[in-house]
Backbone as JSON, one array per atom type, in Angstrom:
{
  "sequence": "MTDSVSRPTCIVEQYTMQGSWVVVVRGDLDMDSVPALREAMERAASALPVVILDAREVSFADSTALNLLLQIHQATTLRIAAPPAQMLRMLEVTGADQVLNLYPSTERACAAATG",
  "N": [[-17.7, -53.57, 216.73], [-16.77, -50.37, 215.74], [-17.76, -48.22, 213.14], [-15.41, -46.56, 211.42], [-15.34, -44.93, 209.26], [-16.0, -41.8, 208.08], [-18.82, -40.35, 206.84], [-20.01, -37.85, 204.58], [-22.19, -35.38, 205.84], [-25.61, -34.45, 205.24], [-26.29, -31.4, 203.78], [-28.43, -28.71, 203.5], [-29.57, -26.07, 201.51], [-31.54, -23.23, 200.56], [-33.27, -21.26, 198.09], [-34.97, -18.77, 196.08], [-35.62, -18.71, 192.56], [-36.36, -17.33, 189.54], [-39.17, -17.66, 189.94], [-39.3, -20.2, 190.97], [-38.7, -22.56, 193.61], [-35.64, -23.35, 194.84], [-33.89, -26.06, 196.08], [-30.93, -26.85, 197.42], [-28.79, -29.51, 197.82], [-26.21, -31.14, 199.58], [-23.87, -33.76, 200.01], [-24.52, -36.94, 201.62], [-27.51, -38.74, 200.95], [-29.48, -40.46, 202.81], [-31.07, -42.79, 205.08], [-30.56, -41.51, 207.53], [-30.13, -38.82, 206.91], [-32.15, -37.87, 205.23], [-34.53, -36.83, 206.51], [-34.06, -34.03, 207.04], [-33.89, -33.02, 204.44], [-36.44, -33.71, 203.54], [-38.07, -32.04, 205.13], [-37.25, -29.52, 204.19], [-38.0, -29.68, 201.47], [-40.75, -30.12, 201.61], [-41.56, -27.73, 202.79], [-40.78, -26.01, 200.74], [-42.48, -26.89, 198.67], [-44.9, -26.04, 199.64], [-44.63, -23.35, 199.43], [-44.08, -22.44, 196.78], [-45.17, -23.28, 193.42], [-43.39, -24.8, 191.89], [-40.68, -26.89, 192.5], [-37.24, -27.17, 192.62], [-34.7, -29.46, 192.8], [-31.44, -29.13, 193.4], [-29.07, -31.25, 192.75], [-26.4, -31.64, 192.28], [-24.19, -31.88, 194.02], [-24.58, -34.15, 195.52], [-23.34, -36.87, 197.19], [-24.03, -39.48, 197.63], [-26.92, -41.48, 197.28], [-29.71, -43.23, 198.45], [-32.38, -45.72, 198.59], [-34.15, -44.52, 200.33], [-33.93, -41.81, 199.76], [-34.83, -41.89, 197.11], [-37.51, -42.66, 197.5], [-38.45, -40.38, 198.86], [-38.15, -38.43, 196.8], [-40.01, -39.36, 194.91], [-42.38, -39.08, 196.4], [-42.47, -36.28, 196.81], [-42.63, -35.48, 194.17], [-45.23, -36.28, 193.59], [-46.62, -34.47, 195.09], [-46.1, -31.91, 194.17], [-44.77, -29.86, 191.47], [-41.87, -31.18, 190.6], [-38.5, -30.77, 189.81], [-35.44, -32.17, 188.99], [-32.2, -31.2, 189.19], [-29.09, -31.6, 187.65], [-28.32, -34.35, 188.48], [-25.92, -36.44, 190.01], [-23.72, -39.09, 188.76], [-24.06, -41.56, 190.26], [-26.57, -41.21, 191.47], [-28.14, -40.79, 189.22], [-27.87, -43.28, 187.98], [-29.21, -44.91, 189.87], [-31.8, -43.87, 189.54], [-32.28, -44.58, 186.88], [-32.09, -47.43, 186.93], [-34.25, -48.09, 188.55], [-36.32, -47.12, 187.08], [-37.33, -44.68, 187.66], [-36.36, -42.47, 186.38], [-37.97, -42.18, 184.22], [-40.23, -41.13, 185.22], [-39.69, -38.95, 186.89], [-38.67, -35.49, 186.48], [-35.82, -34.62, 184.92], [-32.95, -32.54, 184.68], [-30.07, -30.98, 183.17], [-28.95, -28.84, 184.56], [-29.47, -26.33, 187.13], [-30.26, -23.91, 186.09], [-31.37, -24.64, 183.61], [-33.51, -26.17, 184.51], [-35.01, -24.23, 185.82], [-35.61, -22.57, 183.64], [-37.24, -24.28, 182.16], [-39.31, -24.49, 183.91], [-40.4, -21.97, 183.91], [-40.84, -21.45, 181.3]],
  "CA": [[-16.71, -52.77, 216.03], [-17.32, -49.09, 215.33], [-17.44, -47.8, 211.78], [-14.55, -45.38, 211.52], [-15.45, -44.14, 208.05], [-16.86, -40.64, 208.26], [-19.52, -40.0, 205.63], [-20.47, -36.46, 204.59], [-23.58, -35.18, 206.27], [-26.46, -33.74, 204.29], [-26.43, -29.96, 204.0], [-29.51, -28.21, 202.65], [-29.73, -24.63, 201.38], [-32.71, -22.94, 199.73], [-33.44, -19.9, 197.59], [-35.91, -18.7, 194.96], [-35.0, -18.33, 191.29], [-37.3, -17.29, 188.43], [-40.47, -18.18, 190.31], [-39.19, -21.57, 191.47], [-37.99, -22.72, 194.87], [-34.5, -24.23, 194.63], [-33.33, -26.7, 197.27], [-29.59, -27.34, 197.13], [-28.4, -30.5, 198.81], [-24.83, -31.61, 199.47], [-23.55, -34.88, 200.89], [-25.22, -38.21, 201.5], [-28.96, -38.8, 201.16], [-29.8, -41.79, 203.3], [-32.07, -42.83, 206.14], [-30.23, -40.57, 208.6], [-30.11, -37.43, 206.49], [-33.32, -37.49, 204.44], [-35.52, -35.98, 207.2], [-33.78, -32.6, 206.83], [-34.28, -32.72, 203.06], [-37.91, -33.8, 203.49], [-38.61, -30.81, 205.71], [-36.98, -28.41, 203.26], [-38.77, -29.84, 200.24], [-42.17, -29.91, 201.93], [-41.71, -26.29, 202.97], [-40.69, -25.43, 199.4], [-43.69, -27.24, 197.92], [-46.03, -25.22, 200.11], [-44.35, -21.94, 199.13], [-44.15, -22.15, 195.34], [-45.68, -24.46, 192.71], [-42.3, -25.56, 191.27], [-39.53, -27.12, 193.36], [-36.08, -27.7, 191.91], [-33.67, -30.03, 193.66], [-30.09, -29.05, 192.85], [-28.45, -32.46, 193.3], [-25.04, -31.84, 191.71], [-23.19, -32.2, 195.04], [-24.98, -35.33, 196.28], [-22.28, -37.86, 197.08], [-24.63, -40.81, 197.73], [-28.37, -41.47, 197.48], [-30.24, -44.59, 198.55], [-33.81, -45.87, 198.34], [-34.87, -43.54, 201.16], [-33.96, -40.59, 198.96], [-35.71, -42.16, 195.97], [-38.88, -42.61, 198.01], [-38.79, -38.97, 199.09], [-38.31, -37.75, 195.51], [-41.29, -39.77, 194.33], [-43.44, -38.47, 197.19], [-42.52, -34.84, 196.52], [-43.1, -35.41, 192.78], [-46.69, -36.4, 193.6], [-47.2, -33.34, 195.81], [-45.83, -30.64, 193.51], [-43.95, -29.99, 190.27], [-40.49, -31.36, 191.03], [-37.49, -30.89, 188.77], [-34.16, -32.54, 189.6], [-31.13, -30.6, 188.4], [-27.7, -32.1, 187.71], [-28.08, -35.51, 189.34], [-24.61, -37.07, 189.75], [-23.77, -40.4, 188.12], [-24.62, -42.6, 191.14], [-28.0, -40.94, 191.63], [-28.75, -41.01, 187.91], [-27.91, -44.72, 187.79], [-30.31, -45.4, 190.7], [-33.05, -43.46, 188.9], [-32.43, -45.38, 185.66], [-32.33, -48.84, 187.3], [-35.6, -48.23, 189.11], [-37.31, -46.57, 186.16], [-37.78, -43.38, 188.15], [-35.96, -41.45, 185.41], [-39.09, -42.04, 183.28], [-41.3, -40.47, 185.96], [-39.19, -37.67, 187.4], [-38.19, -34.52, 185.5], [-34.38, -34.43, 185.13], [-32.35, -31.48, 183.89], [-28.62, -30.96, 183.35], [-28.54, -27.73, 185.43], [-30.54, -25.58, 187.81], [-30.72, -22.88, 185.15], [-32.27, -25.29, 182.63], [-34.73, -26.57, 185.23], [-35.78, -22.99, 186.02], [-36.12, -22.14, 182.34], [-38.35, -25.18, 181.82], [-40.4, -24.21, 184.85], [-41.0, -20.69, 183.59], [-41.08, -21.34, 179.85]],
  "C": [[-17.39, -51.5, 215.51], [-16.86, -48.75, 213.92], [-16.65, -46.51, 211.85], [-14.6, -44.51, 210.27], [-16.44, -43.01, 208.28], [-17.49, -40.27, 206.92], [-19.99, -38.55, 205.71], [-21.93, -36.39, 205.05], [-24.31, -34.39, 205.21], [-26.56, -32.27, 204.7], [-27.46, -29.44, 203.01], [-29.51, -26.69, 202.69], [-30.9, -24.39, 200.44], [-32.69, -21.49, 199.27], [-34.49, -19.94, 196.47], [-35.15, -18.23, 193.72], [-36.07, -18.43, 190.22], [-38.64, -17.94, 188.76], [-40.49, -19.62, 190.81], [-38.46, -21.55, 192.81], [-36.89, -23.74, 194.62], [-34.01, -24.74, 195.98], [-32.01, -27.32, 196.83], [-29.2, -28.32, 198.22], [-26.98, -30.97, 198.5], [-24.63, -32.76, 200.43], [-24.38, -36.1, 200.61], [-26.72, -38.05, 201.75], [-29.31, -40.24, 201.52], [-30.8, -41.68, 204.44], [-31.81, -41.8, 207.24], [-30.38, -39.12, 208.18], [-31.36, -36.96, 205.74], [-34.34, -36.65, 205.2], [-35.3, -34.48, 207.03], [-34.16, -32.17, 205.42], [-35.8, -32.75, 202.92], [-38.54, -32.51, 204.0], [-38.43, -29.64, 204.76], [-37.85, -28.49, 202.02], [-40.27, -29.67, 200.48], [-42.48, -28.44, 202.13], [-41.69, -25.59, 201.61], [-41.96, -25.68, 198.61], [-44.88, -26.42, 198.38], [-45.85, -23.75, 199.77], [-44.54, -21.58, 197.67], [-44.56, -23.42, 194.59], [-44.6, -25.32, 192.05], [-41.14, -25.65, 192.25], [-38.42, -27.75, 192.53], [-35.09, -28.2, 192.94], [-32.36, -29.98, 192.91], [-29.29, -30.17, 193.5], [-26.99, -32.64, 192.9], [-23.99, -32.21, 192.75], [-23.64, -33.33, 195.98], [-23.88, -36.38, 196.08], [-22.82, -39.29, 197.12], [-26.13, -40.64, 197.93], [-28.86, -42.91, 197.49], [-31.75, -44.58, 198.31], [-34.65, -44.93, 199.2], [-35.01, -42.22, 200.41], [-34.9, -40.74, 197.76], [-37.18, -42.06, 196.4], [-39.31, -41.17, 198.25], [-39.02, -38.23, 197.78], [-39.64, -38.1, 194.86], [-42.47, -39.17, 195.08], [-43.57, -36.97, 196.89], [-43.02, -34.62, 195.09], [-44.63, -35.48, 192.72], [-47.35, -35.18, 194.24], [-47.06, -32.01, 195.09], [-45.13, -30.91, 192.19], [-42.5, -30.02, 190.72], [-39.6, -31.51, 189.8], [-36.17, -31.19, 189.47], [-33.05, -32.06, 188.67], [-29.79, -31.27, 188.7], [-27.5, -33.29, 188.63], [-26.72, -36.14, 189.01], [-24.8, -38.51, 189.25], [-24.41, -41.47, 188.99], [-26.11, -42.42, 191.29], [-28.71, -41.22, 190.31], [-28.87, -42.51, 187.64], [-29.06, -45.34, 188.6], [-31.67, -45.08, 190.06], [-33.32, -44.29, 187.64], [-32.8, -46.82, 185.98], [-33.74, -49.05, 187.8], [-36.7, -47.75, 188.18], [-37.83, -45.21, 186.57], [-37.38, -42.25, 187.2], [-37.05, -41.22, 184.36], [-40.26, -41.28, 183.91], [-40.89, -39.07, 186.39], [-38.65, -36.8, 186.28], [-36.73, -34.21, 185.81], [-33.84, -33.39, 184.17], [-30.85, -31.42, 184.15], [-28.12, -29.85, 184.3], [-29.75, -27.08, 186.08], [-31.12, -24.54, 186.87], [-31.7, -23.46, 184.13], [-33.57, -25.7, 183.27], [-35.6, -25.34, 185.47], [-36.38, -22.52, 184.72], [-37.3, -22.99, 181.92], [-39.56, -24.87, 182.69], [-41.11, -22.93, 184.49], [-41.37, -20.55, 182.12], [-42.21, -22.15, 179.47]]
}
């Protein structure tokens, strides 16, 4: 039986803001979509010392996404902006919210990065 439910694909956009590299992601972050985000975040980490993940439009995130976030956190200064409720719950349940830097907005994450 074929799964007829169409899930949003991951869309990644990037830009610089106040000396930080911002990676905006929209859609699902799972085993199928994380490679595109990994590539973008690794490129960002090599370009600037602070990477901000704008997660406000993430519709779903699984353990694959969590693993990536923890790996990028070890490689650079990672700030996660506006994680939605489902992602925030995953971070809280796993204790990753105590390790990762979470901010309510991209602007606040940039201000923390430059201040």
